[in-house]
mmCIF file of C-alpha atoms in Angstrom:
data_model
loop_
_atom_site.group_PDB
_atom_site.id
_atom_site.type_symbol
_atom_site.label_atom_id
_atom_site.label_comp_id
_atom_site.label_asym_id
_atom_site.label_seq_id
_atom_site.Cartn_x
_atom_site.Cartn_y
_atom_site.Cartn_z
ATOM 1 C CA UNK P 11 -55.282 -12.455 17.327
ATOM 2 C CA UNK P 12 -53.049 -15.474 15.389
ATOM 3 C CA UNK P 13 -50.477 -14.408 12.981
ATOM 4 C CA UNK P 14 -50.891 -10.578 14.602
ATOM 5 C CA UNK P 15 -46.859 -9.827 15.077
ATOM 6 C CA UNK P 16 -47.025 -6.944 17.660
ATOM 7 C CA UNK P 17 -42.879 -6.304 17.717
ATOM 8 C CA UNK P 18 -42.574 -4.873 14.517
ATOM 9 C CA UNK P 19 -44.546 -1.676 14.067
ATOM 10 C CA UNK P 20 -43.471 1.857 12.167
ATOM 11 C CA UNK P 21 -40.625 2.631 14.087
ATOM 12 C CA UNK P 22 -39.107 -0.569 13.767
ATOM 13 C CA UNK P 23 -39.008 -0.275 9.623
ATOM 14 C CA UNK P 24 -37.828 3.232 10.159
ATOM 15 C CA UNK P 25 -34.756 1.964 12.222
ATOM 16 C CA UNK P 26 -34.302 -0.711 9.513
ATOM 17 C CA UNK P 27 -35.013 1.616 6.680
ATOM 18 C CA UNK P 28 -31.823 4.424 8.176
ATOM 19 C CA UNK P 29 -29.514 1.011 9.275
ATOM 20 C CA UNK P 30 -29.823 -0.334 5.856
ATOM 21 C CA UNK P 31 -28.289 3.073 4.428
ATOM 22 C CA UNK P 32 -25.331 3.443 7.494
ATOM 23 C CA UNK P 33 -23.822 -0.072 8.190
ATOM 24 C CA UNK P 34 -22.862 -0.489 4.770
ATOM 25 C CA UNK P 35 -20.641 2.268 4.292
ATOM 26 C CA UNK P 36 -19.775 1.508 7.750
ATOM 27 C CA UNK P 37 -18.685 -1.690 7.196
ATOM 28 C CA UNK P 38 -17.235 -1.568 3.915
ATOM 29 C CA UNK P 39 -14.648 1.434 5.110
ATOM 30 C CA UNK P 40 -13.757 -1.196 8.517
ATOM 31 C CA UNK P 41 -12.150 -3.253 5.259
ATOM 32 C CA UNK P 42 -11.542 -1.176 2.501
ATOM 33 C CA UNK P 43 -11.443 2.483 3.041
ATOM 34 C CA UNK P 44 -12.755 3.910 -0.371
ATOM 35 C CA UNK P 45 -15.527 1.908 -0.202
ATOM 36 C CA UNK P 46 -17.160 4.060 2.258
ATOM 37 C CA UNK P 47 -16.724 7.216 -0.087
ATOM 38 C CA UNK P 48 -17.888 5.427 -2.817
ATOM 39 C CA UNK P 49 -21.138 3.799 -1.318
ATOM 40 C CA UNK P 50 -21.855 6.679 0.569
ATOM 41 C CA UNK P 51 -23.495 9.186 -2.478
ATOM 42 C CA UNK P 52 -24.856 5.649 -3.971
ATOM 43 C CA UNK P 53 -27.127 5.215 -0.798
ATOM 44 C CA UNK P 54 -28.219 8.329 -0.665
ATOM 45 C CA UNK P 55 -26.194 9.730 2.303
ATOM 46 C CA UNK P 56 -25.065 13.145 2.922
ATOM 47 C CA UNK P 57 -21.762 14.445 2.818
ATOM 48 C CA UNK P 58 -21.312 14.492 6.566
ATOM 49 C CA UNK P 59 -22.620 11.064 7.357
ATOM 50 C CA UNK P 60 -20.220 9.547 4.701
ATOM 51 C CA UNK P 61 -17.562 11.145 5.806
ATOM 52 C CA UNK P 62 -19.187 10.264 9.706
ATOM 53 C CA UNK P 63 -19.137 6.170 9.035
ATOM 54 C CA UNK P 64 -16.267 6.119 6.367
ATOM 55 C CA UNK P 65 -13.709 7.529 9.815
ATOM 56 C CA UNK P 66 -15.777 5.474 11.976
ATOM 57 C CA UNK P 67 -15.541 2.618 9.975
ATOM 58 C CA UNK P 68 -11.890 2.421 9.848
ATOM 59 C CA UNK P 69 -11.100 3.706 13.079
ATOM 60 C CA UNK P 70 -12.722 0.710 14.480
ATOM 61 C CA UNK P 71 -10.701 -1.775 12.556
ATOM 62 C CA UNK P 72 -7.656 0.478 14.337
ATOM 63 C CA UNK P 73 -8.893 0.106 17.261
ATOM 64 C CA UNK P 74 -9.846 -3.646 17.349
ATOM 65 C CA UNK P 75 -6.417 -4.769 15.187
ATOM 66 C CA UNK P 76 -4.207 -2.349 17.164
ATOM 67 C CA UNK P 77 -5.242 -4.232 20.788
ATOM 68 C CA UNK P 78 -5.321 -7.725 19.142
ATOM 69 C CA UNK P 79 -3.572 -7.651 15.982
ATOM 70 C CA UNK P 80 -0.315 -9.109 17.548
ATOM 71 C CA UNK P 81 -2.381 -11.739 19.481
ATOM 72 C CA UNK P 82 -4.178 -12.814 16.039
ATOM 73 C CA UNK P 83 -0.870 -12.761 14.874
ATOM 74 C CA UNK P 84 0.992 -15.007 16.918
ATOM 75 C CA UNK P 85 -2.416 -17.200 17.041
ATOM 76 C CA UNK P 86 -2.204 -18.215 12.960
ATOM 77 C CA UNK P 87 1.455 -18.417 13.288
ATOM 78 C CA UNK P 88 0.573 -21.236 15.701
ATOM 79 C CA UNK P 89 -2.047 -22.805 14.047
ATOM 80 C CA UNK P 90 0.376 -22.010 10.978
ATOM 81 C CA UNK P 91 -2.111 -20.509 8.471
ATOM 82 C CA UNK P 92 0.297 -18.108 7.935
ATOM 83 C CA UNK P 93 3.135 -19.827 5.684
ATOM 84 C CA UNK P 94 6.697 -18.835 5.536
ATOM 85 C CA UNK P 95 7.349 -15.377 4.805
ATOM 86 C CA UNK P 96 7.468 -14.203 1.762
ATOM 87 C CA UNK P 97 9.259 -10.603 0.355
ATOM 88 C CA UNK P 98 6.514 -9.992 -2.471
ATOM 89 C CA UNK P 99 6.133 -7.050 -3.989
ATOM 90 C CA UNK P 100 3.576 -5.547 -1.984
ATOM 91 C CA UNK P 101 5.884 -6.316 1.160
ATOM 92 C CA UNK P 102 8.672 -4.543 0.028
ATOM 93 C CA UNK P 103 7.047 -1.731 -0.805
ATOM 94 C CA UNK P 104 5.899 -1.665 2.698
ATOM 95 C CA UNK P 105 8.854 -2.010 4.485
ATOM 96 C CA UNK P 106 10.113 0.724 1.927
ATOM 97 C CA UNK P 107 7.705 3.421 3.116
ATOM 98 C CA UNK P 108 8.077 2.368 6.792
ATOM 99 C CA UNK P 109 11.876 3.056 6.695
ATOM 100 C CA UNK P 110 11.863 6.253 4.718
ATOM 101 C CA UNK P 111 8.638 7.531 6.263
ATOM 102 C CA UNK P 112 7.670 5.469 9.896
ATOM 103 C CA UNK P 113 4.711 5.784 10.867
ATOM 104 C CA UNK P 114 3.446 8.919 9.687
ATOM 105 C CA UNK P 115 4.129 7.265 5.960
ATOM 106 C CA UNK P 116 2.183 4.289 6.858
ATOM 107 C CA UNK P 117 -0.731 6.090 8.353
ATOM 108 C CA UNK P 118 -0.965 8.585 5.889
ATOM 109 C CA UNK P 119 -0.962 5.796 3.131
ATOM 110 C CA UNK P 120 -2.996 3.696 4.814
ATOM 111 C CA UNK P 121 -6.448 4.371 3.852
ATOM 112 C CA UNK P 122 -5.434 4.898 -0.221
ATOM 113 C CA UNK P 123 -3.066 1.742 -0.644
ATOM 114 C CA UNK P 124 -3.168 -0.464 2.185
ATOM 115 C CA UNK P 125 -6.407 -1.608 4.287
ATOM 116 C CA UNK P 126 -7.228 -0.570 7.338
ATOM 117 C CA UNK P 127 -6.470 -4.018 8.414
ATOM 118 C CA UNK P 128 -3.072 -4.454 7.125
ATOM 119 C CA UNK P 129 -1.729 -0.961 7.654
ATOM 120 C CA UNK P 130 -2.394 -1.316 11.164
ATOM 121 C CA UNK P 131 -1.796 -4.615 11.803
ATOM 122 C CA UNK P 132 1.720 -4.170 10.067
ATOM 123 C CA UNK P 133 2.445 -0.890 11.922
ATOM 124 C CA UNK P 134 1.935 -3.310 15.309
ATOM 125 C CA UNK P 135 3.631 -5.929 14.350
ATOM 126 C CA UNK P 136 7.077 -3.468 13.431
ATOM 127 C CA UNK P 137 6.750 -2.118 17.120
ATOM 128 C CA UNK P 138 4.879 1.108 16.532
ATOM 129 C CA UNK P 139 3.432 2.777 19.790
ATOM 130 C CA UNK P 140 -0.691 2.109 20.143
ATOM 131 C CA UNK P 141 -1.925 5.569 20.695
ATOM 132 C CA UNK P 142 0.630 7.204 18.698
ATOM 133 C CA UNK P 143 -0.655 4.905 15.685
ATOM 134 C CA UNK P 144 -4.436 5.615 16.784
ATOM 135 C CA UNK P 145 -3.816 9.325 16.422
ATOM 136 C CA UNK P 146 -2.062 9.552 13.127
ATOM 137 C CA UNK P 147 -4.834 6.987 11.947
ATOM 138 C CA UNK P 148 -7.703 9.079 13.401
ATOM 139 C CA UNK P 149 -5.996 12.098 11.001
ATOM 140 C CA UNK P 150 -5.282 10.146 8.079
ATOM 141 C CA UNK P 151 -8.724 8.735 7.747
ATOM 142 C CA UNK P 152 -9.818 12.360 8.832
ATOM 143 C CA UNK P 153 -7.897 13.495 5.933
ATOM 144 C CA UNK P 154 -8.645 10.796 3.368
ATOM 145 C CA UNK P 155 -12.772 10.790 4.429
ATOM 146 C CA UNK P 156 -12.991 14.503 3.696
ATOM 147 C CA UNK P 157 -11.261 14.482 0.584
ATOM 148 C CA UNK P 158 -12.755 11.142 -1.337
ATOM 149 C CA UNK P 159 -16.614 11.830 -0.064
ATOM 150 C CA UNK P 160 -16.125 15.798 -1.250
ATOM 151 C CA UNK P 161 -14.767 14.307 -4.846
ATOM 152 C CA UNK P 162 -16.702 11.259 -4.915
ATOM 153 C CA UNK P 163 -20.238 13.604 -3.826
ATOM 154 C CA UNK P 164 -19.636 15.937 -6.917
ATOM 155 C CA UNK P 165 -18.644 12.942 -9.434
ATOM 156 C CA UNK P 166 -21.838 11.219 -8.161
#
Protein backbone atom coordinates (compact mmCIF):
# COMPACT_ATOMS: atom_id res chain seq x y z
CA UNK A 1 0.00 0.00 0.00
CA UNK A 2 1.63 3.79 -0.93
CA UNK A 3 1.93 6.23 1.81
CA UNK A 4 1.25 3.03 4.41
CA UNK A 5 4.36 3.86 7.00
CA UNK A 6 4.72 0.42 8.73
CA UNK A 7 7.72 1.68 11.38
CA UNK A 8 5.72 3.72 13.43
CA UNK A 9 2.91 1.87 15.17
CA UNK A 10 1.53 2.21 19.07
CA UNK A 11 4.52 1.42 20.75
CA UNK A 12 6.56 3.71 18.94
CA UNK A 13 4.25 6.94 20.16
CA UNK A 14 4.30 5.38 23.55
CA UNK A 15 8.21 5.48 23.62
CA UNK A 16 7.94 9.04 22.23
CA UNK A 17 5.07 9.99 24.43
CA UNK A 18 7.43 8.74 28.06
CA UNK A 19 10.92 10.30 26.17
CA UNK A 20 9.24 13.54 25.65
CA UNK A 21 8.51 13.73 29.58
CA UNK A 22 12.35 12.24 30.73
CA UNK A 23 15.04 13.85 28.43
CA UNK A 24 14.03 17.16 29.34
CA UNK A 25 14.57 17.15 32.87
CA UNK A 26 17.39 15.05 31.92
CA UNK A 27 18.96 17.36 29.95
CA UNK A 28 18.23 20.50 31.52
CA UNK A 29 19.89 19.18 35.07
CA UNK A 30 23.31 17.97 32.59
CA UNK A 31 23.42 22.14 32.43
CA UNK A 32 21.68 23.66 35.08
CA UNK A 33 20.86 21.60 38.04
CA UNK A 34 17.50 23.19 39.31
CA UNK A 35 16.13 22.90 36.19
CA UNK A 36 15.53 19.32 36.59
CA UNK A 37 13.54 19.94 39.95
CA UNK A 38 11.72 22.50 38.48
CA UNK A 39 10.59 20.78 35.13
CA UNK A 40 10.14 17.68 36.73
CA UNK A 41 6.38 18.36 38.64
CA UNK A 42 5.67 20.64 35.34
CA UNK A 43 5.82 17.41 33.11
CA UNK A 44 4.03 15.47 35.11
CA UNK A 45 6.77 13.23 36.65
CA UNK A 46 6.86 11.62 39.92
CA UNK A 47 8.91 12.39 42.72
CA UNK A 48 11.31 9.53 42.16
CA UNK A 49 11.86 9.94 38.47
CA UNK A 50 12.73 13.69 39.03
CA UNK A 51 14.86 13.10 41.48
CA UNK A 52 16.05 9.74 39.05
CA UNK A 53 17.06 12.15 35.83
CA UNK A 54 17.81 15.42 37.85
CA UNK A 55 21.21 13.00 39.56
CA UNK A 56 21.49 11.39 36.32
CA UNK A 57 21.50 14.39 34.52
CA UNK A 58 24.29 15.99 36.25
CA UNK A 59 26.26 13.11 37.01
CA UNK A 60 26.77 12.72 33.38
CA UNK A 61 28.07 16.17 32.79
CA UNK A 62 30.65 14.89 35.82
CA UNK A 63 31.44 12.23 34.23
CA UNK A 64 31.99 13.49 30.61
CA UNK A 65 33.79 17.06 31.92
CA UNK A 66 35.79 15.22 34.62
CA UNK A 67 37.61 12.76 31.73
CA UNK A 68 37.78 15.64 29.15
CA UNK A 69 37.35 18.82 30.81
CA UNK A 70 41.19 19.48 30.93
CA UNK A 71 41.54 18.32 27.26
CA UNK A 72 38.61 20.88 26.21
CA UNK A 73 40.49 23.07 28.21
CA UNK A 74 43.78 23.16 26.84
CA UNK A 75 41.95 22.74 23.25
CA UNK A 76 40.19 26.56 23.42
CA UNK A 77 43.25 27.80 25.06
CA UNK A 78 44.82 26.80 21.73
CA UNK A 79 42.41 27.83 19.45
CA UNK A 80 42.32 30.87 22.04
CA UNK A 81 38.54 31.25 22.56
CA UNK A 82 39.30 31.52 25.91
CA UNK A 83 40.80 35.20 26.44
CA UNK A 84 43.13 36.24 29.12
CA UNK A 85 42.09 35.51 32.48
CA UNK A 86 40.12 37.47 34.19
CA UNK A 87 39.54 37.66 38.41
CA UNK A 88 35.68 38.60 38.13
CA UNK A 89 33.58 38.34 40.71
CA UNK A 90 32.24 35.06 40.20
CA UNK A 91 35.99 33.77 40.05
CA UNK A 92 36.93 34.95 43.20
CA UNK A 93 34.30 33.72 44.89
CA UNK A 94 35.33 30.44 43.58
CA UNK A 95 38.70 30.29 44.41
CA UNK A 96 37.36 31.60 47.89
CA UNK A 97 35.28 28.49 48.63
CA UNK A 98 37.94 26.16 47.13
CA UNK A 99 40.58 27.39 49.67
CA UNK A 100 38.43 27.52 52.75
CA UNK A 101 36.39 24.46 51.82
CA UNK A 102 38.33 22.10 48.81
CA UNK A 103 36.49 20.04 47.33
CA UNK A 104 33.84 19.08 49.55
CA UNK A 105 32.85 23.09 49.35
CA UNK A 106 32.83 22.96 45.69
CA UNK A 107 30.83 19.82 45.35
CA UNK A 108 28.47 20.58 47.85
CA UNK A 109 27.87 24.06 46.15
CA UNK A 110 27.92 22.88 42.99
CA UNK A 111 24.52 22.02 41.99
CA UNK A 112 22.88 25.44 43.85
CA UNK A 113 25.50 28.13 42.54
CA UNK A 114 27.70 26.81 40.03
CA UNK A 115 26.75 24.39 36.96
CA UNK A 116 27.46 21.15 36.72
CA UNK A 117 29.77 22.14 34.01
CA UNK A 118 31.81 24.69 35.68
CA UNK A 119 31.98 23.19 39.15
CA UNK A 120 33.53 20.28 37.74
CA UNK A 121 35.42 21.49 35.16
CA UNK A 122 37.01 24.04 37.72
CA UNK A 123 37.52 21.34 40.40
CA UNK A 124 39.79 19.51 37.39
CA UNK A 125 41.42 22.13 36.30
CA UNK A 126 42.75 23.08 40.31
CA UNK A 127 44.09 19.37 40.44
CA UNK A 128 41.28 17.66 42.29
CA UNK A 129 41.42 13.73 42.21
CA UNK A 130 38.67 12.16 39.46
CA UNK A 131 36.89 9.68 41.57
CA UNK A 132 37.22 11.52 44.68
CA UNK A 133 35.32 14.49 42.79
CA UNK A 134 32.79 11.83 41.19
CA UNK A 135 31.86 10.68 44.67
CA UNK A 136 31.31 13.90 46.48
CA UNK A 137 29.37 14.95 43.20
CA UNK A 138 27.29 11.72 43.14
CA UNK A 139 26.29 12.94 47.05
CA UNK A 140 25.86 16.45 46.44
CA UNK A 141 23.50 16.03 43.58
CA UNK A 142 22.07 13.10 45.79
CA UNK A 143 21.57 15.65 48.35
CA UNK A 144 20.47 18.65 46.30
CA UNK A 145 17.89 16.21 43.94
CA UNK A 146 16.10 15.03 47.07
CA UNK A 147 15.72 18.21 48.63
CA UNK A 148 14.61 20.69 45.52
CA UNK A 149 12.12 17.87 43.83
CA UNK A 150 10.54 17.22 47.63
CA UNK A 151 10.09 21.31 47.89
CA UNK A 152 9.56 22.00 44.39
CA UNK A 153 6.69 18.70 44.28
CA UNK A 154 4.68 20.36 47.20
CA UNK A 155 5.03 24.12 45.79
CA UNK A 156 3.85 22.65 42.44
Amino acid sequence: MAGTCYFVGRSHIVIVAILSKYVPVYLISMIKFIGGPALGPALGLTYWETVLFTISGMMTTVVLVSFFGIQLRHFLLRKKIIGKKKFSRRSRRFVYIWKRYGLLGVSFLTPVIFSPVVGTLLASVLGAPRLQLMVYMLVSAAFWGLGLSFVLHQVM
